[in-house]
């Protein structure tokens, strides 16, 4: 009898452990899980140049192939002098893309940085290029021709949190001169043990010391400052394994000191019932003090880059203050969604709706591309990277 009781105790402990592991991995106990449909992956089509004709833009715009065969191009950046760069996380390098005849197509690709494993985020200031991977922030002096002095490299930070499920760091300098770095969560929806995960960091370029700017942001890869209001906005990735229609992707005004609810809530303070309560409190009580999203969009579209228009030539005047977001596409929905670029329309400085800008990557339930990076040149050419087909597309007003 004594051994039988011991057996039941051990079994109970094992069951509790299994439920805890589920919760930590974002797989909640069955009785509190939302209705989940079977995930349906979009079938991958091999890219061929003629597929560009399948891409659709709003009336008055046109799209062309600017570069191809780039492997997995990610984040794009245009310097003040008009130089266009792209990071390649999987290749561990950064390319300078040259369009000398200004026709929107890149005739020359120059490797300006190599051997930086996982390099993703990119920005520039005062003739320095700043690059980061999941742990490290570096900078390099920029030469007049747009290439870099690799021997002048400086390592500024080397202890950013480990990447976990979301290692794709992005960064930029704000109107206040501070550097902002987005740090995604380590896993799907577990309570983070590191306070610097699922946050926006603010870094002082005088000392390279950092502090939390905002928290509760699951994975805000794309963020930018509104050109008129100077307010910080970002598009946050919702959680997985909670159903095909929830949680939404969020458009947030990111305010200093605000908590955006992750992992206890999404959208406008909608509590995640699959989450366990925090120690000594309830989810509902915690969520009351969080910042709601401004606009909610279709779940699982997976936002990557986000950028505002800033008075570039040939951009419609009524688009000033609007933004573009690259939807990388779903893997956790019963019907493929995303795989496109949308315009986020702002009115009186607030996000109000999304409209399709570049579509056609998704053909039925098959796809040939996944938008990732976006940059807008001073001439009004919008470059969009596709890390599935290895392309960069140029979108601009028709002649």
Short mmCIF file of C-alpha atoms in Angstrom, two decimals:
data_model
loop_
_atom_site.label_atom_id
_atom_site.label_comp_id
_atom_site.label_asym_id
_atom_site.label_seq_id
_atom_site.Cartn_x
_atom_site.Cartn_y
_atom_site.Cartn_z
CA UNK A 1 0.00 0.00 0.00
CA UNK A 2 2.87 2.38 0.88
CA UNK A 3 4.45 1.91 -2.57
CA UNK A 4 1.10 2.39 -4.30
CA UNK A 5 0.63 5.80 -2.60
CA UNK A 6 4.16 6.72 -3.56
CA UNK A 7 3.36 5.80 -7.21
CA UNK A 8 0.28 8.09 -7.28
CA UNK A 9 2.26 10.99 -5.79
CA UNK A 10 4.93 10.64 -8.48
CA UNK A 11 2.31 10.49 -11.26
CA UNK A 12 0.58 13.61 -9.94
CA UNK A 13 3.88 15.50 -9.90
CA UNK A 14 4.62 14.42 -13.48
CA UNK A 15 1.21 15.61 -14.68
CA UNK A 16 1.66 19.00 -12.98
CA UNK A 17 5.09 19.33 -14.57
CA UNK A 18 3.67 18.54 -18.02
CA UNK A 19 0.96 21.19 -17.65
CA UNK A 20 3.53 23.74 -16.54
CA UNK A 21 5.74 22.98 -19.55
CA UNK A 22 2.73 23.46 -21.82
CA UNK A 23 2.04 26.85 -20.32
CA UNK A 24 5.67 27.90 -20.62
CA UNK A 25 5.72 26.91 -24.27
CA UNK A 26 2.50 28.69 -25.03
CA UNK A 27 0.49 25.42 -25.15
CA UNK A 28 -2.15 25.94 -22.47
CA UNK A 29 -4.07 23.13 -20.73
CA UNK A 30 -6.85 21.80 -22.92
CA UNK A 31 -9.75 23.07 -20.86
CA UNK A 32 -8.73 26.74 -21.20
CA UNK A 33 -7.61 26.70 -24.83
CA UNK A 34 -9.52 28.71 -27.40
CA UNK A 35 -10.92 26.91 -30.40
CA UNK A 36 -7.92 26.16 -32.62
CA UNK A 37 -8.21 25.18 -36.26
CA UNK A 38 -5.68 23.00 -38.00
CA UNK A 39 -2.71 25.06 -39.20
CA UNK A 40 -2.50 25.22 -42.98
CA UNK A 41 0.85 26.21 -44.43
CA UNK A 42 0.92 28.07 -47.72
CA UNK A 43 2.45 25.93 -50.45
CA UNK A 44 5.74 27.42 -51.63
CA UNK A 45 6.06 28.24 -55.32
CA UNK A 46 9.50 28.59 -56.89
CA UNK A 47 10.00 32.18 -57.98
CA UNK A 48 10.31 33.00 -61.65
CA UNK A 49 10.81 36.55 -63.01
CA UNK A 50 7.45 36.52 -64.79
CA UNK A 51 5.74 36.18 -61.41
CA UNK A 52 6.33 39.89 -60.82
CA UNK A 53 3.37 40.41 -63.17
CA UNK A 54 1.18 38.76 -60.50
CA UNK A 55 1.91 41.56 -58.05
CA UNK A 56 -0.78 44.20 -57.70
CA UNK A 57 -0.49 47.85 -56.62
CA UNK A 58 -3.05 50.66 -56.20
CA UNK A 59 -3.99 52.56 -59.38
CA UNK A 60 -1.20 54.90 -60.46
CA UNK A 61 1.61 52.75 -59.06
CA UNK A 62 3.87 50.17 -60.66
CA UNK A 63 6.16 47.43 -59.35
CA UNK A 64 9.38 46.09 -60.88
CA UNK A 65 12.12 43.69 -59.85
CA UNK A 66 15.05 45.74 -58.55
CA UNK A 67 17.37 42.87 -57.59
CA UNK A 68 17.20 39.08 -57.36
CA UNK A 69 19.27 36.12 -56.19
CA UNK A 70 20.01 37.74 -52.82
CA UNK A 71 19.33 34.73 -50.62
CA UNK A 72 17.34 36.06 -47.65
CA UNK A 73 17.44 39.87 -47.69
CA UNK A 74 15.86 41.38 -44.57
CA UNK A 75 15.98 44.98 -43.33
CA UNK A 76 16.45 47.85 -45.78
CA UNK A 77 17.84 51.30 -45.01
CA UNK A 78 18.36 54.46 -47.09
CA UNK A 79 21.06 56.91 -45.97
CA UNK A 80 20.73 60.69 -46.09
CA UNK A 81 22.90 60.61 -49.22
CA UNK A 82 20.54 58.16 -50.93
CA UNK A 83 22.59 54.99 -50.46
CA UNK A 84 20.45 51.85 -50.02
CA UNK A 85 21.59 48.98 -47.80
CA UNK A 86 20.17 45.59 -46.87
CA UNK A 87 21.03 43.23 -44.03
CA UNK A 88 21.16 39.49 -44.57
CA UNK A 89 20.67 37.76 -41.25
CA UNK A 90 21.33 34.25 -42.55
CA UNK A 91 24.37 35.34 -44.54
CA UNK A 92 25.79 37.44 -41.71
CA UNK A 93 26.50 40.37 -44.00
CA UNK A 94 25.32 43.79 -45.21
CA UNK A 95 25.10 44.86 -48.86
CA UNK A 96 25.27 48.30 -50.46
CA UNK A 97 22.89 48.35 -53.43
CA UNK A 98 23.93 50.69 -56.24
CA UNK A 99 21.50 52.20 -58.76
CA UNK A 100 23.76 54.59 -60.63
CA UNK A 101 21.36 55.41 -63.47
CA UNK A 102 18.44 55.99 -61.03
CA UNK A 103 16.05 53.65 -62.82
CA UNK A 104 15.04 51.78 -59.68
CA UNK A 105 17.14 48.71 -60.48
CA UNK A 106 20.41 47.82 -58.75
CA UNK A 107 23.30 47.19 -61.11
CA UNK A 108 25.90 46.56 -58.44
CA UNK A 109 25.99 44.88 -55.03
CA UNK A 110 28.86 45.61 -52.66
CA UNK A 111 29.46 43.69 -49.42
CA UNK A 112 30.24 46.35 -46.81
CA UNK A 113 30.17 44.08 -43.72
CA UNK A 114 30.71 40.33 -43.48
CA UNK A 115 31.06 37.81 -40.69
CA UNK A 116 28.50 39.41 -38.38
CA UNK A 117 26.40 36.37 -37.54
CA UNK A 118 22.67 37.09 -37.39
CA UNK A 119 23.01 40.78 -38.32
CA UNK A 120 19.54 42.26 -38.67
CA UNK A 121 18.94 45.80 -37.38
CA UNK A 122 20.47 48.74 -39.25
CA UNK A 123 20.49 52.52 -38.92
CA UNK A 124 22.87 55.44 -39.48
CA UNK A 125 23.78 58.69 -37.77
CA UNK A 126 26.64 61.20 -38.05
CA UNK A 127 28.55 59.15 -40.64
CA UNK A 128 28.35 55.96 -38.60
CA UNK A 129 26.46 52.81 -39.55
CA UNK A 130 24.94 50.97 -36.59
CA UNK A 131 24.23 47.24 -36.84
CA UNK A 132 22.93 44.70 -34.36
CA UNK A 133 22.22 41.02 -34.01
CA UNK A 134 20.44 39.43 -31.06
CA UNK A 135 23.23 40.14 -28.54
CA UNK A 136 25.55 42.76 -29.98
CA UNK A 137 25.46 46.37 -31.16
CA UNK A 138 28.28 47.61 -33.39
CA UNK A 139 29.06 50.70 -35.41
CA UNK A 140 31.35 51.40 -38.38
CA UNK A 141 32.61 54.67 -39.91
CA UNK A 142 31.02 55.36 -43.30
CA UNK A 143 33.27 56.39 -46.18
CA UNK A 144 32.21 59.02 -48.76
CA UNK A 145 31.41 56.30 -51.31
CA UNK A 146 29.02 54.58 -48.89
CA UNK A 147 31.28 51.67 -48.03
CA UNK A 148 32.48 51.16 -44.45
CA UNK A 149 35.82 51.31 -42.69
CA UNK A 150 35.69 47.87 -41.14
CA UNK A 151 38.90 48.53 -39.21
CA UNK A 152 37.16 51.35 -37.38
CA UNK A 153 34.54 49.00 -35.95
CA UNK A 154 33.40 49.68 -32.41
CA UNK A 155 31.47 47.22 -30.25
CA UNK A 156 29.07 49.29 -28.16
CA UNK A 157 26.92 46.63 -26.47
CA UNK A 158 27.47 42.89 -26.32
CA UNK A 159 25.02 41.69 -23.67
CA UNK A 160 21.57 42.14 -25.16
CA UNK A 161 19.25 39.27 -24.14
CA UNK A 162 19.55 35.98 -26.01
CA UNK A 163 17.26 35.75 -29.00
CA UNK A 164 15.15 32.71 -28.14
CA UNK A 165 12.13 32.52 -30.45
CA UNK A 166 12.46 36.19 -31.50
CA UNK A 167 16.11 37.12 -32.23
CA UNK A 168 15.41 39.76 -34.91
CA UNK A 169 16.50 42.98 -33.25
CA UNK A 170 15.69 46.30 -34.93
CA UNK A 171 16.74 49.80 -33.93
CA UNK A 172 16.69 53.46 -34.88
CA UNK A 173 17.49 56.88 -33.49
CA UNK A 174 14.50 58.90 -32.32
CA UNK A 175 13.87 62.65 -32.60
CA UNK A 176 15.32 62.97 -29.09
CA UNK A 177 18.70 61.64 -30.24
CA UNK A 178 18.34 58.43 -28.24
CA UNK A 179 18.76 54.99 -29.81
CA UNK A 180 15.78 52.64 -29.52
CA UNK A 181 16.14 48.85 -29.76
CA UNK A 182 13.22 46.42 -29.93
CA UNK A 183 13.70 43.16 -28.02
CA UNK A 184 11.21 40.37 -28.69
CA UNK A 185 10.04 37.70 -26.26
CA UNK A 186 12.10 34.57 -25.72
CA UNK A 187 9.19 32.22 -26.43
CA UNK A 188 5.58 32.25 -27.58
CA UNK A 189 3.85 33.54 -24.46
CA UNK A 190 5.76 32.55 -21.34
CA UNK A 191 6.35 35.00 -18.52
CA UNK A 192 9.78 36.42 -19.30
CA UNK A 193 12.48 35.94 -16.66
CA UNK A 194 14.63 38.69 -18.20
CA UNK A 195 13.11 42.17 -17.78
CA UNK A 196 14.79 43.27 -21.03
CA UNK A 197 12.72 40.92 -23.19
CA UNK A 198 9.39 41.80 -24.86
CA UNK A 199 10.31 45.48 -24.50
CA UNK A 200 11.52 48.61 -26.22
CA UNK A 201 14.90 49.73 -24.89
CA UNK A 202 16.19 53.29 -24.89
CA UNK A 203 19.97 53.67 -25.20
CA UNK A 204 21.90 56.84 -24.37
CA UNK A 205 24.54 57.32 -27.13
CA UNK A 206 26.73 59.32 -24.76
CA UNK A 207 27.32 56.42 -22.40
CA UNK A 208 25.65 53.46 -24.17
CA UNK A 209 23.75 52.80 -20.97
CA UNK A 210 20.20 51.57 -21.48
CA UNK A 211 16.84 51.47 -19.75
CA UNK A 212 13.34 50.18 -20.38
CA UNK A 213 11.23 52.54 -22.46
CA UNK A 214 8.10 50.37 -22.79
CA UNK A 215 7.22 46.78 -21.90
CA UNK A 216 4.63 44.10 -22.68
CA UNK A 217 5.48 44.18 -26.41
CA UNK A 218 5.70 40.59 -27.66
CA UNK A 219 7.72 41.30 -30.80
CA UNK A 220 7.62 44.80 -32.31
CA UNK A 221 10.12 44.44 -35.16
CA UNK A 222 8.74 47.39 -37.14
CA UNK A 223 8.59 50.81 -35.46
CA UNK A 224 8.99 54.45 -36.51
CA UNK A 225 8.22 58.02 -35.44
CA UNK A 226 5.26 59.85 -36.94
CA UNK A 227 6.70 62.69 -39.06
CA UNK A 228 4.22 65.30 -37.78
CA UNK A 229 3.57 64.34 -34.15
CA UNK A 230 7.02 62.78 -33.49
CA UNK A 231 5.24 60.02 -31.57
CA UNK A 232 6.62 56.48 -31.64
CA UNK A 233 4.46 53.82 -33.33
CA UNK A 234 5.01 50.08 -33.79
CA UNK A 235 3.32 46.95 -35.11
CA UNK A 236 3.35 44.06 -32.63
CA UNK A 237 3.18 40.35 -33.45
CA UNK A 238 0.38 38.54 -31.60
CA UNK A 239 0.81 35.10 -29.99
CA UNK A 240 0.51 31.70 -31.65
CA UNK A 241 -1.46 28.52 -30.87
CA UNK A 242 -4.54 30.43 -29.67
CA UNK A 243 -6.77 30.04 -32.71
CA UNK A 244 -6.78 31.23 -36.30
CA UNK A 245 -8.50 34.54 -35.53
CA UNK A 246 -6.90 35.59 -32.24
CA UNK A 247 -4.92 37.37 -30.96
CA UNK A 248 -4.81 40.31 -33.38
CA UNK A 249 -1.74 42.00 -34.75
CA UNK A 250 -1.53 45.36 -32.98
CA UNK A 251 -0.79 48.91 -34.10
CA UNK A 252 0.46 50.64 -30.95
CA UNK A 253 1.43 54.15 -30.02
CA UNK A 254 4.45 53.32 -27.90
CA UNK A 255 4.60 55.56 -24.85
CA UNK A 256 7.40 55.84 -22.33
CA UNK A 257 6.72 53.78 -19.23
CA UNK A 258 3.67 52.02 -20.69
CA UNK A 259 2.97 48.27 -20.41
CA UNK A 260 1.20 46.80 -23.46
CA UNK A 261 -0.11 43.68 -21.74
CA UNK A 262 1.97 40.76 -23.01
CA UNK A 263 1.76 37.96 -21.95
CA UNK A 264 -1.56 38.51 -20.15
CA UNK A 265 -3.51 40.47 -22.76
CA UNK A 266 -3.65 41.50 -26.39
CA UNK A 267 -5.44 44.25 -28.31
CA UNK A 268 -7.61 46.52 -26.22
CA UNK A 269 -6.90 44.82 -22.89
CA UNK A 270 -8.43 41.49 -23.98
CA UNK A 271 -7.30 38.98 -21.36
CA UNK A 272 -5.60 35.79 -22.55
CA UNK A 273 -7.63 33.15 -20.71
CA UNK A 274 -5.02 30.48 -21.49
CA UNK A 275 -2.45 32.19 -19.29
CA UNK A 276 -1.95 31.34 -15.65
CA UNK A 277 -2.36 34.14 -13.13
CA UNK A 278 0.80 35.94 -12.01
CA UNK A 279 1.98 35.19 -8.47
CA UNK A 280 -0.13 37.01 -5.91
CA UNK A 281 -2.40 38.64 -8.47
CA UNK A 282 -4.90 37.98 -11.26
CA UNK A 283 -4.59 38.52 -14.99
CA UNK A 284 -7.59 40.81 -14.95
CA UNK A 285 -6.08 43.05 -12.27
CA UNK A 286 -2.76 43.30 -14.13
CA UNK A 287 -4.44 44.07 -17.45
CA UNK A 288 -6.38 47.05 -16.05
CA UNK A 289 -3.13 49.00 -15.86
CA UNK A 290 -1.92 48.21 -19.38
CA UNK A 291 -1.99 50.33 -22.53
CA UNK A 292 -4.55 49.20 -25.16
CA UNK A 293 -3.70 49.00 -28.85
CA UNK A 294 -4.93 51.74 -31.17
CA UNK A 295 -5.80 49.49 -34.13
CA UNK A 296 -6.19 45.70 -34.35
CA UNK A 297 -5.56 43.80 -37.59
CA UNK A 298 -5.89 40.21 -38.81
CA UNK A 299 -4.18 37.61 -36.61
CA UNK A 300 -1.02 35.78 -37.69
CA UNK A 301 -0.06 38.07 -40.59
CA UNK A 302 3.34 38.53 -38.89
CA UNK A 303 4.46 42.16 -39.24
CA UNK A 304 8.12 42.84 -39.97
CA UNK A 305 9.16 46.31 -41.21
CA UNK A 306 7.12 49.46 -40.63
CA UNK A 307 7.98 52.94 -41.89
CA UNK A 308 6.26 56.29 -42.32
CA UNK A 309 6.28 58.41 -45.48
CA UNK A 310 8.32 61.59 -44.98
CA UNK A 311 7.61 63.99 -47.81
CA UNK A 312 9.52 62.06 -50.45
CA UNK A 313 9.08 63.18 -54.05
CA UNK A 314 6.26 61.60 -56.06
CA UNK A 315 4.42 60.40 -52.95
CA UNK A 316 0.82 61.72 -52.85
CA UNK A 317 0.49 64.63 -50.42
CA UNK A 318 -2.43 62.98 -48.65
CA UNK A 319 -0.19 60.00 -47.87
CA UNK A 320 2.06 62.14 -45.68
CA UNK A 321 1.84 60.76 -42.16
CA UNK A 322 0.74 57.31 -43.34
CA UNK A 323 2.93 54.23 -43.01
CA UNK A 324 3.72 50.96 -44.75
CA UNK A 325 3.94 47.58 -43.02
CA UNK A 326 5.37 44.36 -44.45
CA UNK A 327 3.25 41.33 -43.55
CA UNK A 328 5.58 38.34 -43.65
CA UNK A 329 2.70 35.84 -43.71
CA UNK A 330 1.11 33.20 -41.52
CA UNK A 331 2.16 29.79 -40.37
CA UNK A 332 -0.40 29.44 -37.56
CA UNK A 333 -3.78 29.93 -39.25
CA UNK A 334 -6.28 27.59 -40.92
CA UNK A 335 -6.13 29.76 -44.05
CA UNK A 336 -2.94 31.56 -45.19
CA UNK A 337 -3.00 35.30 -44.42
CA UNK A 338 -0.56 38.15 -44.84
CA UNK A 339 2.12 37.85 -47.54
CA UNK A 340 1.63 41.46 -48.61
CA UNK A 341 2.40 45.10 -47.86
CA UNK A 342 -0.30 47.42 -46.52
CA UNK A 343 -0.66 51.15 -46.04
CA UNK A 344 -1.62 52.11 -42.49
CA UNK A 345 -3.76 55.22 -42.79
CA UNK A 346 -3.50 57.84 -40.05
CA UNK A 347 -6.00 60.60 -39.32
CA UNK A 348 -5.14 63.39 -36.87
CA UNK A 349 -2.01 61.47 -35.92
CA UNK A 350 -3.83 58.21 -35.08
CA UNK A 351 -3.91 54.91 -36.97
CA UNK A 352 -7.44 54.25 -38.25
CA UNK A 353 -7.32 51.57 -40.97
CA UNK A 354 -5.19 49.40 -43.25
CA UNK A 355 -5.37 49.24 -47.05
CA UNK A 356 -3.59 46.88 -49.45
CA UNK A 357 -0.55 48.38 -51.17
CA UNK A 358 1.36 45.44 -52.68
CA UNK A 359 -0.37 42.07 -53.01
CA UNK A 360 -0.12 38.97 -55.18
CA UNK A 361 2.57 37.02 -53.31
CA UNK A 362 -0.24 34.77 -52.14
CA UNK A 363 -1.95 32.93 -54.99
CA UNK A 364 -4.88 31.01 -53.55
CA UNK A 365 -3.23 28.92 -50.85
CA UNK A 366 0.22 29.05 -52.47
CA UNK A 367 2.82 31.79 -52.15
CA UNK A 368 6.06 32.78 -53.84
CA UNK A 369 7.29 35.55 -51.56
CA UNK A 370 7.33 36.98 -48.05
CA UNK A 371 7.79 40.77 -47.62
CA UNK A 372 10.27 41.69 -44.90
CA UNK A 373 12.04 45.07 -45.21
CA UNK A 374 10.83 48.45 -46.49
CA UNK A 375 12.59 51.71 -47.26
CA UNK A 376 11.49 54.86 -49.11
CA UNK A 377 14.07 56.93 -51.00
CA UNK A 378 13.98 60.71 -51.36
CA UNK A 379 12.96 60.16 -55.02
CA UNK A 380 9.86 58.31 -53.81
CA UNK A 381 10.94 54.80 -54.81
CA UNK A 382 9.70 52.23 -52.28
CA UNK A 383 12.00 49.23 -52.01
CA UNK A 384 10.60 46.04 -50.47
CA UNK A 385 12.70 42.99 -49.65
CA UNK A 386 11.43 39.43 -50.02
CA UNK A 387 13.40 36.97 -47.89
CA UNK A 388 11.66 33.91 -49.35
CA UNK A 389 12.42 34.50 -53.05
CA UNK A 390 15.62 36.51 -52.51
CA UNK A 391 14.28 39.60 -54.26
CA UNK A 392 14.00 43.35 -53.79
CA UNK A 393 11.08 45.06 -55.53
CA UNK A 394 10.81 48.72 -56.52
CA UNK A 395 7.36 50.33 -56.28
CA UNK A 396 6.78 53.88 -57.53
CA UNK A 397 4.25 56.15 -59.14
CA UNK A 398 3.57 55.38 -62.79
CA UNK A 399 4.88 57.82 -65.40
#
